[in-house]
């Protein structure tokens, strides 16, 4: 194994209080702070090898070479790492997601978190958690929340130094399960990357942002006190507010499919019947149904019976991004 190689794993995360829109796009300082839960079963594994044998960076995702905009984003991150480490070799990046890429399951979060950790370690850097989180943030905002473990808050901050994520509770703190109802595995037509730029065109965005700290506090307290009812209400409100902004942008966006709405309605009905479950949706059609551990089997079962739901994935709260050794080449 070369000295200039490292492999990292990072988990995807589901935002309970969403990040949508930037206060500073170039530094990716968000308009509001956000809270998420890492997802144990859904990860990216990424290997970075700096080598004198390359005359440009290369990126292989899920076994296929990637060019254009995705390669450019990888190259930009590698440039920041090279600059920090004083290393001037190009790199080969191999990455694999064990879940559908680009369908609202936060593949950019886990992918860029794993890439940040692997690239910095391969270049000989030993960065602390907040510095890794800041570096990941520059590539994909939500990636900064996949660096720490468990339940994570990204403080918006006001500049590059103050905008990073930290853990507010360990993965073991609360046995929540995310039952993800897959409605479509297709690549989303407009990435969240592009969506953030449109957020400020919605007349609803200032109201969403103005109320964000209140929602954040309710959510943080609900997690710390393991208060599911309080969590459920604020999580659904926050998701609906983000989608209201998305649907009223110019040009307007729309991520939902008919089955997305079916699941939302079903979850609301089930909660009325006494099931501890709530929905939240990122920038895609799939619905994350958060529930208490002891109800997860029943809820996953019910979700799989809804027409238009092709698969239900389940995930526990996940840990932090970490380095792994001895990964077989065949795994990439
Ligand atoms: O980090 P990005 O640019 O992929 O944006 C993430 C946006 C949402 O997933 C919709 C919300 C969030 O906070 O993760």
XYZ file of C-alpha atoms and ligand atoms in Angstrom:
346
model
C 0.000 0.000 0.000
C 1.362 3.419 -0.978
C 1.914 6.124 1.668
C -0.239 8.371 -0.417
C -3.361 6.244 -0.222
C -6.250 6.226 2.256
C -9.766 4.801 2.309
C -12.654 6.262 4.306
C -16.275 5.431 4.988
C -18.905 8.074 5.713
C -22.613 7.613 6.304
C -25.375 9.481 4.589
C -27.554 11.686 6.784
C -31.191 12.711 6.883
C -31.884 16.351 7.733
C -34.475 16.773 10.500
C -34.147 20.560 10.202
C -33.198 21.297 6.599
C -30.473 23.321 4.955
C -31.890 25.090 1.911
C -30.248 28.196 0.465
C -26.972 29.951 1.182
C -26.133 33.222 2.855
C -22.749 33.031 1.081
C -22.728 30.661 -1.918
C -19.006 30.748 -2.623
C -18.136 29.648 0.938
C -21.347 27.625 1.278
C -22.389 29.406 4.471
C -26.042 28.339 4.835
C -28.964 30.693 5.398
C -29.897 28.700 8.517
C -28.454 26.118 10.886
C -29.624 22.521 10.469
C -29.847 19.217 12.369
C -29.515 15.684 10.991
C -29.160 12.053 11.907
C -26.464 9.920 10.283
C -27.778 6.767 8.625
C -25.901 3.654 9.627
C -26.635 1.364 6.688
C -26.171 3.902 3.905
C -22.574 4.780 3.196
C -19.956 5.820 0.685
C -16.581 4.126 0.692
C -13.913 6.211 -0.991
C -10.265 5.560 -1.715
C -7.849 8.313 -2.707
C -4.398 7.615 -4.128
C -2.058 10.504 -4.856
C 0.483 9.414 -7.470
C 3.180 10.909 -9.671
C 1.938 8.639 -12.455
C -1.135 10.725 -13.282
C -1.315 13.976 -15.231
C -4.849 14.790 -14.051
C -7.282 13.744 -11.323
C -9.536 10.761 -12.087
C -12.830 9.776 -10.471
C -14.506 6.377 -10.659
C -17.978 6.231 -9.085
C -19.702 2.875 -8.633
C -17.237 1.321 -11.106
C -17.668 3.877 -13.904
C -15.374 6.806 -14.821
C -17.031 10.182 -14.191
C -16.239 13.454 -16.005
C -17.622 16.968 -16.301
C -19.200 18.725 -13.328
C -18.870 15.835 -10.857
C -15.164 15.409 -11.644
C -14.705 19.175 -11.322
C -16.201 19.159 -7.803
C -13.871 16.305 -6.823
C -10.913 18.122 -8.387
C -11.763 21.336 -6.457
C -11.749 19.461 -3.160
C -8.460 17.732 -4.024
C -6.949 21.138 -4.866
C -7.891 22.464 -1.402
C -6.301 19.403 0.203
C -3.154 19.696 -1.956
C -2.875 23.349 -0.971
C -3.239 22.568 2.757
C -0.786 19.658 2.650
C 1.728 21.093 0.171
C 1.329 17.972 -1.985
C 1.429 18.441 -5.748
C 0.460 15.041 -7.111
C -2.760 14.276 -8.937
C -5.068 11.668 -7.475
C -7.150 8.705 -8.429
C -10.457 8.621 -6.558
C -12.582 5.477 -6.412
C -15.905 5.633 -4.633
C -18.860 3.360 -4.163
C -22.273 4.055 -2.620
C -24.238 1.095 -1.277
C -27.511 2.901 -2.079
C -29.070 4.698 -5.092
C -27.009 7.742 -6.102
C -28.645 11.152 -6.586
C -32.212 10.172 -5.640
C -32.564 12.254 -2.498
C -30.633 9.842 -0.292
C -27.798 12.310 0.311
C -25.124 10.566 -1.751
C -23.307 13.894 -2.031
C -23.215 14.147 1.785
C -21.662 10.724 2.374
C -19.559 10.921 -0.801
C -17.929 14.266 -0.059
C -17.495 13.462 3.652
C -15.685 10.222 2.767
C -13.656 11.998 0.079
C -12.644 14.798 2.471
C -11.396 12.360 5.090
C -9.672 9.981 2.632
C -8.018 12.774 0.619
C -6.739 14.665 3.651
C -5.338 11.484 5.238
C -3.798 10.302 1.935
C -2.067 13.678 1.678
C -0.606 13.245 5.164
C -2.914 15.673 7.020
C -4.339 14.882 10.470
C -7.251 17.332 10.625
C -9.564 17.576 13.633
C -13.314 17.030 13.305
C -14.348 20.681 12.896
C -11.658 21.315 10.265
C -12.741 18.210 8.333
C -16.350 19.343 8.605
C -15.480 22.822 7.271
C -13.534 21.318 4.382
C -16.394 18.939 3.503
C -18.868 21.861 3.682
C -17.083 23.657 0.845
C -17.934 20.748 -1.509
C -21.459 19.931 -0.345
C -23.156 21.643 2.591
C -24.804 18.542 4.005
C -21.469 16.662 3.787
C -20.214 18.650 6.780
C -22.883 16.865 8.882
C -21.626 13.404 7.816
C -18.217 13.975 9.457
C -19.335 13.844 13.157
C -21.378 10.878 14.443
C -24.958 10.324 15.577
C -27.277 13.332 15.831
C -25.510 16.340 14.372
C -26.019 20.096 14.293
C -24.455 22.321 11.626
C -24.131 25.799 13.064
C -24.565 28.170 10.170
C -21.900 30.551 11.466
C -20.989 33.652 9.535
C -17.689 32.786 7.880
C -15.555 29.828 6.871
C -14.161 29.346 10.392
C -17.477 29.390 12.256
C -19.574 27.245 9.898
C -19.171 23.540 10.787
C -21.054 20.605 12.278
C -20.724 18.852 15.628
C -22.429 15.962 17.356
C -25.240 16.805 19.807
C -25.937 13.167 20.763
C -24.259 9.824 20.073
C -25.864 7.203 17.776
C -26.754 5.165 20.897
C -28.599 8.088 22.512
C -31.951 7.323 20.868
C -33.027 4.206 18.989
C -34.765 5.924 16.113
C -35.093 4.179 12.772
C -35.328 5.820 9.374
C -37.581 3.671 7.131
C -36.906 5.039 3.665
C -39.727 4.483 1.197
C -38.101 4.345 -2.245
C -40.490 5.811 -4.764
C -37.991 6.352 -7.544
C -34.356 5.410 -8.083
C -33.972 7.871 -10.944
C -31.383 10.639 -10.833
C -33.127 13.842 -9.788
C -33.588 16.381 -12.590
C -32.329 19.382 -10.578
C -29.637 18.707 -8.006
C -29.791 20.316 -4.567
C -26.549 22.014 -5.614
C -28.570 23.991 -8.206
C -31.659 24.232 -5.978
C -29.889 26.249 -3.261
C -29.261 29.011 -5.783
C -33.004 29.342 -6.427
C -34.063 29.414 -2.756
C -33.918 33.200 -2.471
C -36.259 33.605 -5.459
C -39.130 32.242 -3.338
C -41.107 34.849 -1.387
C -41.447 32.202 1.356
C -37.719 31.758 2.004
C -37.335 34.807 4.321
C -40.171 33.497 6.544
C -38.669 29.976 6.563
C -35.251 31.321 7.553
C -36.616 33.797 10.150
C -38.295 30.952 12.059
C -35.411 28.466 11.678
C -33.747 28.991 15.079
C -37.036 28.338 16.857
C -37.469 25.033 14.995
C -33.841 24.165 15.602
C -34.239 24.594 19.362
C -37.413 22.502 19.478
C -35.698 19.773 17.462
C -32.510 19.817 19.551
C -34.525 19.611 22.781
C -36.762 16.843 21.412
C -33.659 14.790 20.586
C -31.960 15.416 23.927
C -35.181 14.615 25.859
C -36.180 11.777 23.507
C -39.570 13.442 23.032
C -40.972 11.791 19.884
C -44.187 13.850 19.643
C -42.282 17.133 19.694
C -39.775 15.763 17.169
C -42.494 14.540 14.802
C -44.267 17.887 14.662
C -41.200 20.007 14.054
C -39.665 17.581 11.529
C -42.795 17.523 9.341
C -43.242 21.290 9.631
C -39.637 21.893 8.599
C -39.820 19.503 5.629
C -43.075 21.092 4.432
C -41.572 24.582 4.744
C -38.565 23.615 2.613
C -40.778 22.054 -0.067
C -43.040 25.134 -0.011
C -39.966 27.231 -0.825
C -38.888 24.743 -3.512
C -42.334 24.795 -5.151
C -42.488 28.596 -5.161
C -39.017 29.305 -6.580
C -38.488 30.828 -9.998
C -38.262 28.647 -11.990
C -40.291 26.441 -9.686
C -39.019 23.022 -8.724
C -41.011 19.971 -7.746
C -39.395 16.844 -6.369
C -42.453 14.810 -5.376
C -44.074 11.906 -7.206
C -47.713 10.865 -6.585
C -46.463 8.068 -4.311
C -44.529 10.629 -2.242
C -47.842 12.235 -1.291
C -49.446 8.821 -0.672
C -46.749 8.038 1.881
C -47.035 11.464 3.538
C -50.789 10.994 3.942
C -50.439 7.447 5.242
C -47.872 8.485 7.856
C -50.130 11.303 9.083
C -53.019 8.826 9.420
C -50.861 6.276 11.219
C -49.730 8.892 13.722
C -53.369 9.697 14.440
C -53.839 5.981 15.134
C -51.000 6.177 17.671
C -47.974 5.067 15.623
C -44.826 7.040 16.566
C -43.803 7.958 13.008
C -43.232 11.134 11.000
C -42.106 11.901 7.464
C -39.380 14.082 6.034
C -38.277 14.500 2.423
C -34.989 15.833 1.050
C -34.473 17.068 -2.518
C -35.974 13.990 -4.154
C -39.170 11.936 -4.214
C -38.276 9.335 -1.582
C -39.822 9.618 1.870
C -37.876 9.129 5.070
C -40.208 7.859 7.771
C -38.611 8.339 11.176
C -39.983 6.106 13.911
C -39.220 4.514 17.251
C -37.193 1.319 16.962
C -39.872 -1.035 18.331
C -42.353 0.052 15.628
C -39.965 -0.113 12.666
C -40.934 -3.579 11.372
C -44.640 -2.771 11.326
C -44.053 0.594 9.679
C -41.670 -0.802 7.050
C -44.252 -3.490 6.330
C -47.048 -0.971 5.876
C -44.868 1.264 3.716
C -43.995 -1.589 1.382
C -47.719 -2.149 0.747
C -48.289 1.365 -0.589
C -48.549 1.321 -4.369
C -45.603 3.121 -5.975
C -43.200 2.197 -3.165
C -40.703 -0.189 -4.732
C -38.482 -0.835 -1.730
C -38.087 0.148 1.915
C -34.584 0.639 3.334
C -34.046 0.930 7.073
C -31.241 2.677 8.920
C -30.241 3.181 12.557
C -28.409 6.313 13.720
C -24.892 6.073 12.263
C -21.422 6.927 13.536
C -18.816 9.379 12.314
C -16.741 9.259 9.123
C -13.745 6.982 9.647
C -10.665 5.568 7.968
C -10.715 1.885 7.030
C -7.762 -0.295 6.143
C -7.242 -3.297 3.880
C -10.091 -2.685 1.474
C -10.000 -5.184 -1.355
C -9.511 -3.623 -4.797
C -12.504 -5.661 -5.962
C -14.698 -3.607 -3.627
C -14.303 -0.620 -5.878
O -25.678 19.492 0.657
P -26.564 19.573 -0.524
O -26.141 20.665 -1.454
O -26.707 18.240 -1.193
O -28.020 20.009 0.007
C -28.804 19.240 0.841
C -30.204 19.721 0.829
C -31.227 18.861 1.525
O -30.847 17.508 1.507
C -32.549 18.995 0.784
C -31.473 19.312 2.961
C -30.409 18.964 3.940
O -30.262 19.723 4.909
O -29.745 17.921 3.802
